[in-house]
XYZ file of C-alpha atoms in Angstrom:
729
model
C 16.262 -22.452 -73.678
C 18.156 -25.762 -73.409
C 16.273 -28.647 -71.805
C 13.332 -26.228 -71.315
C 14.915 -24.303 -68.764
C 12.778 -20.847 -68.653
C 14.332 -19.066 -65.601
C 18.215 -18.731 -66.222
C 20.052 -18.550 -62.972
C 22.787 -16.007 -63.024
C 26.253 -16.662 -61.394
C 26.631 -14.727 -58.187
C 30.062 -13.852 -56.993
C 30.181 -13.712 -53.286
C 31.410 -10.376 -51.980
C 33.811 -11.131 -48.996
C 33.743 -7.523 -47.989
C 37.502 -7.318 -48.021
C 38.795 -3.976 -46.387
C 42.633 -4.647 -46.524
C 44.841 -6.983 -48.480
C 48.155 -8.151 -46.760
C 51.101 -9.454 -48.881
C 52.809 -12.810 -47.926
C 53.882 -16.056 -49.680
C 52.088 -19.282 -49.865
C 53.018 -21.903 -47.620
C 52.037 -24.929 -49.427
C 54.184 -26.408 -52.152
C 57.768 -25.283 -53.444
C 56.230 -23.183 -56.105
C 56.791 -19.847 -54.012
C 53.433 -18.114 -55.082
C 53.291 -14.549 -53.878
C 49.691 -14.101 -52.373
C 47.573 -11.546 -50.704
C 45.266 -12.495 -47.885
C 41.938 -10.313 -47.673
C 40.762 -9.205 -44.228
C 37.363 -8.077 -43.537
C 36.322 -5.148 -41.158
C 36.768 -7.425 -38.155
C 40.380 -8.272 -39.140
C 39.321 -11.882 -40.072
C 41.217 -13.544 -43.012
C 38.167 -14.118 -45.524
C 39.874 -14.401 -48.984
C 43.110 -15.427 -50.784
C 44.564 -13.955 -54.365
C 47.458 -14.106 -56.329
C 49.848 -11.092 -56.993
C 49.630 -10.243 -60.597
C 53.126 -8.312 -60.412
C 54.976 -11.519 -58.929
C 56.981 -13.227 -61.414
C 56.545 -16.705 -60.102
C 52.780 -16.989 -60.208
C 51.666 -13.858 -62.155
C 48.401 -13.714 -60.225
C 47.648 -17.467 -60.572
C 46.872 -19.722 -57.544
C 46.010 -23.643 -57.474
C 42.928 -24.631 -55.264
C 45.074 -24.956 -52.192
C 46.220 -21.453 -52.255
C 42.777 -20.181 -53.203
C 41.517 -21.529 -49.783
C 44.578 -20.821 -47.734
C 43.008 -17.972 -45.662
C 40.864 -20.681 -43.830
C 43.884 -22.157 -42.337
C 43.744 -19.543 -39.515
C 40.646 -20.797 -37.965
C 40.995 -24.452 -39.124
C 39.914 -27.032 -36.350
C 42.465 -28.952 -34.244
C 44.865 -25.952 -33.959
C 46.810 -25.964 -30.530
C 45.532 -23.391 -28.031
C 48.363 -23.879 -25.166
C 51.435 -25.911 -24.190
C 50.267 -29.371 -22.781
C 52.245 -32.088 -20.888
C 51.731 -35.490 -19.423
C 54.157 -38.071 -17.883
C 53.001 -40.906 -20.066
C 51.452 -40.848 -23.362
C 48.235 -42.807 -22.011
C 47.998 -40.071 -19.462
C 45.497 -37.180 -19.792
C 46.849 -33.926 -20.941
C 47.630 -31.160 -18.475
C 47.638 -27.639 -19.605
C 50.599 -25.467 -18.499
C 52.159 -22.295 -19.218
C 55.338 -21.600 -21.791
C 57.964 -21.226 -19.034
C 56.885 -24.474 -17.317
C 56.952 -26.366 -20.731
C 60.241 -24.963 -21.883
C 61.903 -25.585 -18.518
C 60.617 -29.310 -18.618
C 61.782 -29.591 -22.002
C 65.279 -28.424 -21.311
C 65.469 -30.397 -18.206
C 64.560 -33.614 -19.897
C 66.929 -33.163 -22.694
C 69.619 -32.771 -20.406
C 68.518 -35.664 -18.384
C 68.621 -37.930 -21.394
C 72.061 -36.484 -22.642
C 73.605 -36.964 -19.060
C 72.534 -40.653 -18.617
C 72.960 -41.762 -22.368
C 75.408 -39.328 -24.160
C 74.843 -36.123 -26.477
C 73.578 -37.940 -29.378
C 70.788 -39.899 -27.413
C 68.415 -37.048 -27.880
C 67.444 -36.510 -31.662
C 65.683 -33.651 -33.333
C 63.829 -33.908 -36.652
C 62.808 -30.875 -38.304
C 60.678 -29.930 -41.410
C 60.505 -27.872 -44.783
C 57.707 -25.766 -43.745
C 59.048 -23.079 -41.202
C 60.735 -19.893 -42.195
C 64.339 -19.840 -43.053
C 65.242 -17.439 -40.199
C 63.653 -20.137 -37.983
C 65.666 -22.754 -39.468
C 69.046 -21.012 -39.024
C 67.943 -20.204 -35.274
C 67.146 -23.981 -34.854
C 70.487 -24.907 -36.284
C 72.169 -22.699 -33.908
C 70.038 -23.911 -30.867
C 70.791 -27.799 -31.692
C 74.413 -27.562 -33.125
C 75.278 -24.830 -30.857
C 73.534 -25.476 -27.465
C 72.061 -28.879 -27.384
C 74.946 -30.416 -29.088
C 73.387 -33.474 -30.536
C 74.824 -34.756 -33.832
C 71.560 -36.537 -34.590
C 69.477 -33.929 -36.081
C 67.843 -34.009 -39.586
C 64.658 -32.860 -41.472
C 61.649 -34.696 -43.064
C 63.126 -33.201 -46.444
C 65.036 -36.866 -46.282
C 61.701 -38.298 -47.136
C 61.298 -36.145 -50.292
C 64.506 -34.146 -51.516
C 67.591 -35.966 -49.966
C 68.282 -37.743 -53.330
C 68.104 -34.491 -55.200
C 70.663 -32.968 -52.624
C 72.919 -35.912 -52.875
C 72.679 -36.040 -56.644
C 73.555 -32.341 -57.000
C 76.515 -32.738 -54.499
C 77.886 -35.791 -56.430
C 77.864 -34.147 -59.654
C 78.406 -30.450 -59.162
C 80.080 -30.152 -55.752
C 77.285 -28.401 -54.142
C 73.463 -28.394 -53.548
C 71.165 -25.861 -55.350
C 69.094 -26.153 -58.524
C 70.978 -24.806 -61.380
C 67.891 -23.667 -63.466
C 64.958 -21.728 -63.152
C 61.104 -21.594 -64.276
C 62.206 -19.251 -67.095
C 64.078 -22.107 -68.799
C 60.686 -23.302 -70.173
C 60.661 -20.000 -72.473
C 64.143 -21.132 -73.881
C 64.157 -24.848 -73.972
C 63.987 -26.786 -77.183
C 63.031 -30.177 -75.519
C 61.817 -31.174 -72.033
C 62.026 -34.526 -70.390
C 59.975 -34.701 -66.789
C 61.204 -37.817 -64.859
C 58.652 -39.223 -62.386
C 56.706 -35.857 -62.066
C 53.205 -35.105 -62.342
C 53.208 -31.304 -62.653
C 49.576 -30.457 -63.104
C 48.612 -31.993 -59.563
C 52.059 -31.828 -57.732
C 52.805 -28.043 -58.655
C 50.043 -26.620 -60.745
C 51.373 -23.024 -61.294
C 54.708 -24.324 -62.389
C 52.854 -26.504 -65.078
C 50.882 -23.378 -65.832
C 54.135 -21.570 -66.683
C 55.291 -24.555 -68.690
C 52.050 -24.705 -70.566
C 52.344 -21.112 -71.299
C 55.784 -21.426 -72.752
C 54.502 -24.439 -74.934
C 51.799 -22.192 -76.193
C 54.109 -19.438 -77.332
C 56.699 -21.925 -78.959
C 56.036 -25.590 -79.524
C 58.879 -28.058 -78.590
C 58.783 -31.823 -77.671
C 57.582 -32.627 -74.116
C 58.469 -36.055 -72.912
C 57.195 -37.486 -69.637
C 58.565 -40.706 -67.961
C 56.109 -42.216 -65.432
C 54.881 -45.936 -65.163
C 51.385 -44.354 -64.818
C 49.555 -42.435 -67.159
C 49.215 -39.155 -65.201
C 47.670 -35.904 -66.132
C 51.123 -34.820 -67.466
C 51.422 -37.888 -69.402
C 48.301 -37.317 -71.017
C 49.430 -33.812 -72.122
C 52.748 -34.980 -73.427
C 53.987 -35.571 -76.860
C 55.755 -38.758 -75.828
C 54.964 -40.844 -72.667
C 57.415 -43.648 -71.559
C 55.751 -45.701 -69.127
C 58.856 -47.027 -67.572
C 59.192 -50.170 -65.429
C 59.199 -48.809 -61.771
C 63.000 -48.325 -60.511
C 64.664 -48.629 -63.639
C 65.202 -44.883 -64.631
C 69.032 -45.466 -64.648
C 69.049 -48.004 -67.274
C 66.765 -45.828 -69.657
C 69.400 -42.852 -68.932
C 72.403 -45.130 -69.734
C 70.532 -46.174 -72.777
C 69.835 -42.644 -73.810
C 73.726 -41.863 -73.213
C 74.568 -44.853 -75.262
C 72.827 -43.876 -78.335
C 73.938 -40.204 -77.898
C 77.811 -41.241 -77.625
C 77.440 -43.955 -80.398
C 75.915 -41.591 -82.718
C 78.590 -38.732 -82.098
C 75.678 -36.255 -80.751
C 77.592 -35.401 -77.373
C 79.169 -31.822 -76.841
C 82.737 -32.954 -76.852
C 84.140 -29.370 -76.231
C 81.997 -28.821 -73.208
C 82.904 -32.433 -71.778
C 86.430 -31.577 -72.031
C 86.510 -28.216 -70.575
C 83.928 -28.740 -67.717
C 83.970 -32.251 -66.756
C 85.984 -35.265 -65.159
C 85.074 -38.845 -65.441
C 84.068 -39.098 -69.077
C 86.002 -42.224 -70.205
C 84.550 -44.458 -67.177
C 81.031 -43.141 -68.054
C 81.372 -44.160 -71.581
C 82.534 -47.518 -70.652
C 79.515 -47.889 -68.428
C 76.963 -46.978 -70.989
C 78.386 -49.372 -73.568
C 76.564 -51.958 -72.015
C 73.206 -50.462 -72.218
C 72.399 -50.609 -75.776
C 68.863 -49.893 -76.707
C 67.820 -53.506 -77.101
C 69.239 -54.673 -73.706
C 67.809 -51.558 -72.044
C 64.404 -52.245 -73.346
C 64.043 -55.554 -71.928
C 64.715 -54.034 -68.284
C 63.045 -50.569 -68.237
C 60.069 -51.708 -70.618
C 60.472 -48.822 -73.223
C 61.055 -50.234 -76.761
C 64.354 -49.796 -78.486
C 63.120 -47.460 -81.190
C 61.546 -45.018 -78.833
C 64.806 -44.714 -76.917
C 66.691 -44.027 -79.890
C 64.041 -41.439 -80.840
C 64.061 -39.707 -77.488
C 68.003 -39.859 -77.238
C 68.227 -38.055 -80.733
C 65.487 -35.396 -79.774
C 67.337 -34.416 -76.540
C 70.789 -34.179 -78.042
C 69.750 -32.551 -81.151
C 67.649 -29.861 -79.573
C 69.434 -26.573 -79.367
C 68.820 -26.679 -75.652
C 67.437 -29.317 -73.535
C 66.080 -29.627 -69.946
C 65.045 -32.275 -67.482
C 63.030 -31.766 -64.560
C 61.945 -34.371 -61.799
C 60.124 -34.678 -58.535
C 59.345 -37.880 -56.198
C 59.205 -40.473 -59.117
C 63.096 -40.139 -59.044
C 63.902 -39.218 -55.445
C 61.815 -41.703 -53.661
C 63.644 -44.861 -54.977
C 66.775 -47.345 -53.714
C 68.156 -45.470 -56.966
C 66.980 -42.227 -56.072
C 70.433 -40.292 -55.908
C 71.634 -42.395 -58.969
C 68.717 -41.303 -60.915
C 69.560 -37.568 -60.242
C 73.274 -38.372 -61.152
C 72.048 -39.746 -64.358
C 69.790 -36.753 -65.171
C 72.945 -34.464 -64.522
C 75.197 -36.790 -66.579
C 72.789 -36.528 -69.549
C 72.858 -32.783 -69.217
C 76.415 -32.628 -68.950
C 77.353 -34.515 -72.020
C 75.029 -32.408 -74.101
C 76.276 -29.035 -72.740
C 72.829 -28.327 -70.987
C 73.768 -26.937 -67.538
C 74.024 -23.129 -66.802
C 72.276 -22.052 -70.035
C 68.997 -20.622 -70.826
C 66.688 -23.839 -71.517
C 69.537 -26.194 -70.549
C 69.245 -27.470 -66.948
C 68.678 -30.285 -64.537
C 65.890 -28.813 -62.299
C 64.458 -30.666 -59.248
C 61.072 -29.541 -58.405
C 61.181 -29.212 -54.590
C 58.455 -30.553 -52.453
C 57.548 -28.316 -49.434
C 57.383 -24.656 -49.335
C 60.961 -24.133 -47.769
C 62.493 -27.306 -48.306
C 65.369 -25.316 -49.827
C 65.434 -23.057 -46.932
C 66.442 -26.040 -44.685
C 68.889 -27.328 -46.989
C 70.603 -23.928 -46.929
C 70.465 -22.609 -43.323
C 69.089 -25.448 -40.911
C 72.428 -26.963 -40.154
C 70.786 -30.292 -40.474
C 73.585 -32.062 -42.687
C 76.211 -29.658 -41.812
C 76.703 -25.955 -40.672
C 74.715 -22.769 -42.295
C 75.287 -21.686 -45.731
C 76.111 -25.056 -47.244
C 79.081 -25.623 -44.932
C 80.285 -29.085 -43.841
C 80.816 -30.355 -40.680
C 83.695 -32.553 -42.238
C 85.346 -29.114 -43.150
C 87.734 -28.046 -40.302
C 87.933 -24.438 -41.637
C 84.057 -24.431 -41.764
C 83.673 -25.654 -38.184
C 86.175 -23.103 -37.060
C 84.361 -20.130 -38.990
C 81.050 -20.947 -37.652
C 82.085 -21.555 -33.910
C 84.131 -18.107 -34.140
C 81.029 -16.495 -35.562
C 78.589 -17.945 -32.632
C 81.126 -17.302 -29.927
C 81.596 -20.827 -28.906
C 84.379 -23.644 -28.980
C 85.000 -25.292 -32.202
C 85.287 -28.767 -30.344
C 81.589 -28.436 -29.635
C 81.011 -29.190 -33.215
C 81.109 -32.967 -34.161
C 83.558 -33.751 -37.361
C 81.007 -35.482 -39.354
C 77.057 -35.357 -39.696
C 75.076 -37.815 -37.669
C 72.113 -39.897 -38.533
C 69.530 -39.082 -41.300
C 65.995 -39.039 -40.191
C 65.624 -42.519 -41.507
C 68.291 -43.858 -39.386
C 67.240 -41.853 -36.320
C 63.735 -43.870 -35.965
C 65.519 -47.373 -36.234
C 68.254 -46.214 -33.812
C 65.172 -45.710 -31.171
C 64.537 -49.387 -31.494
C 68.235 -50.222 -30.797
C 68.258 -47.869 -27.746
C 70.549 -45.539 -29.194
C 68.086 -42.711 -29.190
C 65.974 -42.038 -25.769
C 64.598 -38.802 -26.693
C 63.018 -37.108 -29.871
C 61.974 -33.349 -30.601
C 59.538 -33.501 -33.795
C 58.965 -30.171 -35.449
C 56.172 -29.870 -37.953
C 56.657 -33.308 -39.063
C 54.343 -36.447 -38.722
C 56.383 -39.768 -39.077
C 53.239 -41.686 -38.019
C 51.676 -40.996 -41.480
C 54.924 -39.816 -43.377
C 57.146 -42.543 -42.765
C 57.148 -45.967 -44.463
C 56.072 -49.074 -42.422
C 53.452 -47.531 -40.084
C 52.951 -50.365 -37.985
C 56.897 -50.349 -37.252
C 56.927 -46.685 -36.472
C 54.046 -47.084 -33.961
C 56.025 -49.352 -32.081
C 59.142 -47.317 -32.356
C 57.739 -44.210 -31.000
C 56.233 -46.191 -28.069
C 59.938 -46.839 -26.933
C 61.080 -43.406 -26.294
C 61.488 -41.990 -22.692
C 60.461 -38.412 -24.130
C 58.926 -36.974 -26.953
C 58.225 -33.488 -27.731
C 55.749 -32.684 -30.613
C 55.901 -29.129 -31.870
C 53.088 -28.287 -34.516
C 50.328 -26.087 -35.252
C 47.817 -28.794 -34.736
C 47.342 -30.936 -31.582
C 45.528 -33.425 -33.537
C 48.442 -34.567 -35.428
C 48.774 -38.368 -35.343
C 52.126 -38.353 -33.881
C 50.970 -36.488 -31.160
C 49.433 -39.485 -29.525
C 52.933 -40.687 -28.443
C 54.401 -37.470 -27.278
C 54.911 -36.226 -23.605
C 55.177 -32.447 -24.462
C 53.273 -30.585 -26.987
C 54.050 -27.058 -28.301
C 51.600 -25.243 -30.002
C 53.207 -23.324 -32.928
C 51.830 -20.541 -34.992
C 51.080 -21.446 -38.585
C 52.699 -19.692 -41.534
C 51.029 -16.099 -42.059
C 51.051 -15.650 -38.323
C 54.900 -15.041 -38.649
C 57.576 -13.165 -40.195
C 60.337 -14.773 -42.228
C 61.364 -16.005 -45.805
C 60.923 -19.194 -47.743
C 63.298 -20.073 -50.614
C 61.335 -21.855 -53.652
C 62.303 -24.309 -56.283
C 64.303 -21.986 -58.055
C 66.186 -20.311 -55.501
C 63.895 -17.468 -55.150
C 63.792 -15.968 -51.575
C 60.394 -14.526 -50.965
C 58.892 -12.840 -47.682
C 56.012 -13.935 -45.343
C 54.524 -11.058 -43.334
C 52.115 -11.715 -40.632
C 48.410 -11.503 -41.649
C 46.730 -11.955 -38.372
C 48.377 -12.577 -34.733
C 49.015 -16.288 -33.645
C 46.120 -18.317 -32.741
C 45.557 -18.542 -28.886
C 48.497 -18.895 -27.032
C 50.582 -20.537 -30.089
C 54.064 -18.995 -30.535
C 56.217 -18.461 -33.805
C 58.872 -21.285 -33.972
C 61.408 -18.458 -34.037
C 60.469 -17.365 -30.405
C 60.109 -20.933 -29.105
C 63.677 -21.691 -30.401
C 65.124 -18.611 -28.896
C 63.447 -18.973 -25.529
C 64.611 -22.770 -25.232
C 68.218 -21.731 -26.123
C 68.241 -19.369 -22.811
C 67.939 -22.712 -20.788
C 71.292 -24.175 -21.981
C 74.719 -23.190 -21.053
C 76.005 -22.129 -24.470
C 72.674 -20.084 -25.070
C 74.315 -17.707 -22.696
C 77.278 -17.329 -24.922
C 75.644 -17.293 -28.300
C 73.618 -14.036 -29.661
C 70.166 -15.135 -30.483
C 68.556 -12.008 -32.254
C 65.244 -10.639 -31.004
C 63.645 -10.364 -34.358
C 63.661 -12.454 -37.757
C 65.083 -9.724 -39.625
C 67.988 -9.552 -37.374
C 68.496 -13.110 -37.960
C 68.497 -12.600 -41.676
C 71.242 -9.901 -41.235
C 73.191 -12.866 -39.656
C 72.661 -15.039 -42.520
C 73.493 -12.366 -44.895
C 77.120 -12.013 -43.241
C 77.533 -15.647 -43.453
C 76.709 -15.958 -47.171
C 79.353 -13.420 -48.350
C 82.052 -14.921 -50.581
C 83.280 -14.588 -53.942
C 83.255 -18.438 -54.582
C 79.942 -18.952 -52.624
C 76.982 -19.973 -54.740
C 74.592 -19.306 -51.691
C 75.228 -15.585 -51.401
C 72.168 -13.505 -49.982
C 74.149 -10.628 -48.841
C 72.389 -7.980 -50.988
C 69.027 -8.720 -49.813
C 66.903 -7.464 -47.375
C 63.322 -8.120 -46.078
C 61.990 -5.100 -47.346
C 63.741 -5.377 -50.752
C 62.457 -8.944 -51.120
C 59.085 -7.797 -50.562
C 59.244 -4.839 -53.109
C 60.818 -7.255 -55.704
C 58.224 -9.949 -54.792
C 60.872 -12.474 -54.462
C 64.728 -12.427 -55.150
C 66.762 -15.482 -56.548
C 70.186 -16.148 -55.024
C 73.036 -15.567 -55.470
C 72.063 -12.005 -54.946
C 75.299 -10.273 -53.867
C 76.057 -7.078 -51.995
C 76.217 -4.222 -54.370
C 73.958 -5.789 -56.857
C 70.908 -3.803 -57.864
C 67.483 -4.271 -59.532
C 66.240 -6.932 -57.084
C 66.406 -9.868 -59.714
C 69.408 -11.958 -58.716
C 71.233 -14.666 -60.774
C 68.666 -16.949 -62.413
C 71.034 -19.733 -63.098
C 74.118 -21.131 -61.501
C 77.380 -22.499 -63.474
C 76.881 -20.287 -66.404
C 80.467 -19.858 -66.544
C 81.028 -23.724 -66.514
C 82.665 -23.449 -63.111
C 81.401 -25.952 -60.329
C 82.091 -26.339 -56.814
C 84.824 -28.965 -56.800
C 88.409 -27.808 -56.398
C 89.326 -27.979 -59.782
C 86.020 -26.403 -60.764
C 84.841 -29.269 -62.865
C 81.756 -31.172 -62.730
C 81.840 -35.066 -62.258
C 80.635 -37.647 -64.847
C 79.842 -40.652 -62.704
C 79.365 -44.164 -64.089
C 76.355 -45.619 -62.913
C 75.826 -49.546 -63.325
C 72.399 -50.661 -62.597
C 71.831 -52.911 -59.390
C 68.475 -54.339 -59.329
C 67.517 -54.361 -55.574
C 63.795 -53.568 -55.733
C 60.818 -55.550 -54.497
C 59.025 -56.969 -57.385
C 55.653 -58.491 -58.271
C 55.593 -62.268 -57.589
C 53.233 -64.920 -57.343
C 52.057 -64.005 -53.611
C 52.228 -60.075 -54.323
C 51.366 -59.793 -57.973
C 50.819 -55.820 -58.162
C 53.329 -53.136 -58.137
C 52.070 -50.272 -55.772
C 52.800 -47.073 -56.587
C 51.922 -43.613 -54.768
C 51.766 -40.035 -55.306
C 49.959 -36.692 -54.628
C 46.639 -35.393 -55.581
C 46.020 -31.661 -56.332
C 43.631 -31.066 -53.638
C 45.776 -32.359 -50.484
C 49.217 -31.387 -49.150
C 51.390 -34.039 -47.412
C 49.613 -35.872 -44.477
C 46.438 -33.457 -44.841
C 47.248 -31.814 -41.184
C 45.961 -28.885 -43.148
C 44.021 -29.628 -46.431
C 42.039 -32.444 -44.455
C 40.428 -29.617 -42.575
C 39.554 -27.362 -45.271
C 36.096 -28.473 -46.902
C 36.905 -27.030 -50.109
C 39.955 -29.216 -50.493
C 38.922 -32.183 -48.615
C 35.566 -32.581 -50.580
C 37.390 -33.841 -53.696
C 39.362 -36.504 -52.074
C 38.063 -37.054 -48.717
C 38.873 -40.863 -48.353
C 41.841 -43.328 -49.229
C 41.456 -44.821 -52.694
C 43.118 -46.923 -55.125
C 43.383 -46.639 -58.886
C 43.111 -50.173 -60.536
C 42.881 -51.305 -63.981
C 39.288 -52.558 -65.094
C 40.948 -55.520 -66.698
C 42.731 -56.818 -63.560
C 39.848 -55.950 -61.451
C 37.549 -58.090 -63.699
C 39.833 -61.040 -63.285
C 39.540 -60.587 -59.565
C 36.096 -59.864 -59.341
C 36.232 -56.577 -58.151
C 33.887 -53.761 -58.945
C 34.139 -50.169 -59.049
C 33.779 -47.983 -56.101
C 33.949 -51.120 -53.759
C 36.487 -51.830 -50.850
C 39.357 -54.335 -51.032
C 42.202 -55.240 -48.580
C 45.805 -54.685 -49.942
C 48.459 -56.732 -48.223
C 52.369 -56.205 -48.534
C 54.954 -58.069 -46.454
C 55.020 -55.176 -44.023
C 51.191 -54.801 -43.336
C 47.720 -54.215 -44.657
C 45.353 -51.329 -45.781
C 41.761 -50.892 -46.705
C 40.992 -48.763 -49.796
C 38.088 -47.826 -52.051
C 38.670 -48.877 -55.754
C 38.697 -46.540 -58.575
C 38.939 -48.384 -61.808
C 40.781 -46.539 -64.450
C 43.217 -47.230 -67.467
C 45.558 -44.910 -65.966
C 47.569 -47.748 -64.371
C 48.632 -51.175 -66.020
C 47.436 -54.345 -65.448
C 50.108 -55.069 -62.827
C 50.004 -51.829 -60.946
C 47.743 -49.949 -58.347
C 48.151 -46.305 -57.420
C 47.317 -44.777 -53.854
C 47.539 -41.311 -52.837
C 49.893 -40.913 -50.087
C 48.147 -38.378 -47.996
C 46.005 -40.708 -45.847
C 46.891 -42.000 -42.426
C 47.101 -45.585 -41.839
C 46.643 -46.210 -45.375
C 49.661 -46.257 -47.965
C 52.520 -46.463 -45.714
C 51.439 -49.674 -43.875
C 52.366 -51.284 -46.966
C 55.337 -49.259 -48.428
C 58.891 -50.417 -48.532
C 61.431 -48.973 -45.971
C 64.572 -49.732 -48.256
C 66.846 -46.765 -48.483
C 69.012 -45.352 -50.750
C 72.538 -45.781 -49.993
C 73.732 -42.014 -50.720
C 70.713 -40.047 -49.683
C 69.019 -42.480 -47.048
C 65.737 -41.737 -48.874
C 63.099 -44.264 -48.700
C 61.910 -46.087 -51.676
C 58.078 -45.375 -51.540
C 57.478 -45.883 -55.107
C 58.204 -49.450 -55.671
C 57.113 -52.419 -53.578
C 54.454 -55.363 -54.246
C 51.189 -56.091 -52.718
C 48.228 -58.417 -53.399
C 44.514 -57.598 -53.402
C 41.967 -59.319 -51.269
C 38.240 -58.957 -50.859
C 37.060 -57.385 -47.721
C 33.704 -57.053 -45.629
C 32.199 -54.099 -47.060
C 30.303 -52.844 -44.186
C 33.333 -53.081 -41.864
C 35.143 -51.212 -44.697
C 32.699 -48.625 -45.035
C 32.707 -48.107 -41.234
C 36.314 -47.592 -41.032
C 36.129 -45.336 -43.987
C 33.480 -43.333 -42.206
C 36.018 -42.871 -39.175
C 38.612 -41.785 -41.339
C 36.465 -39.091 -43.103
C 35.668 -37.645 -39.523
C 39.031 -35.963 -39.825
């Protein structure tokens, strides 16, 4: 025996005594895994497993999905509605009728005193699509405020904006199956193995069958970068420069697809003139990638039979986020890599139903990708809902990132937050704390009463969690999948669908508009609104039962289609959603407006995900098998930089930016360069005390990824005490 071990211990697999498996869909990231939750003889959820027959995950799950069944009994759940007059008062339990009467009364009071738009609503990317549709009907059709947005502005707004600017409509044009067909892949600011492990597994499976170049663009040596053939450690915030340089080489060497450009795009001449200024030598000085590598990557991409790009927050969360998405689209349009197997611009979405809110919540417009700015769209929805068209505004209101500053100026007096936690997720936490204190009335609707933002609310509505409800999610590749209730809602919590429908009854237009009794009936309404030969977002051929049988269906899936498969790709005919049917090539001169390291703040600060946690840890922070791997805030720092400052591994330091400070534990690693630090974004009162609040001009998405900090020594005992307090969550 090795090391003298005589008695070998056998591995034991714990028998969870599952009596029944129930089908549902994972409620974490946007991958859209089909799962089954196992119940024991008492009906308690005791296990989770992947569904082998589902095309998305084929039986696989990540660590979050494996332990997802533990969410039903996690600590901190809301048991009943509670209310108080002031945020410093003690909570008082109440019943649902009283709570909703109070909420409706306060909304009407705020609107009568300060105007309809003085009450704002900020939604999420984590409730069901039918719930999004119902919330949109309530906010747009009954409450009538135009200041209504989702927290997806913090993660996917730049992808939405970029798709609309290039193609005339939102909607990822590709799918996971493109990994099986591509001949070259560039990942821009994406760390798939930790952000979306199952999508990474799909890619790795494709690479094992057929080798093709994998190129990762990221300033940090991520796990994905370690697996890549080429890693481009770009200077933060300069993706547009690199994109322009790649196109410069492609056009200079005649590697573009001229036939596709002439048949399917507009704006080529302006783009060509713009990228002439970004030769590899000039671009290298700005973006930090050497000229020969730029040329090599450009040739690999353009000469590949089919090439695709994927991206996540590394592109989106920037002052140039929308331009970065447009730059990716430009690159694929000039090489003919849109709408074909293996050729696509595929944004990897963040939340489980960030696509659902984009499609049906009416945050940025009206249901089914309709625009408030379009008079025909306003008339169509008003007639369908049975209200006066004049009730709708003629253009969209504030984004989430504009709503919160508007509280400071007094434009917003009341706020309803649905499953979102700006006290942890918004940049510049100290400012957000002061902002929320200014509100006359705050409602927090969440499954967890201990969510940090609830410190400032006057009314808390306990919502059911994901698989305590019925409805659909849409994943990154436009696949609609079904969630069935596994257990009944916790205590007196209610499905969001029920909360929205009940609140609507307390408004005048709620008596005119029909609010269906069940999510399935709401889905039937959405099907009717999705119909149209020129509409990409067509779900008219779907039903809840067919979705479950098919283990998810991609849209468009039109009435009369069979097989439960849907169309895997958009724009296969080269026809885009602009009136002339052509995509737009858009010239993107680089404007350097980032906060950069300087003498006072000499380090770049970067942030991102770790595989164990989801968003603000409201869920995973309570699950031992997730939280134990990353229980506390930490910072990756280069050992050479640490040596110069006298900082040791696993000691505490204080980071300072122009906006605030944070105390973190140091992890020394070569994954970050000497002038950069990396901090996971999941922890309250940490990275967003430092982050920059500058917004992308098109998407209004914050630039979380680029700001500057300095590092200071701190009292180790006090820091350890703070750390212990944080771990108590």
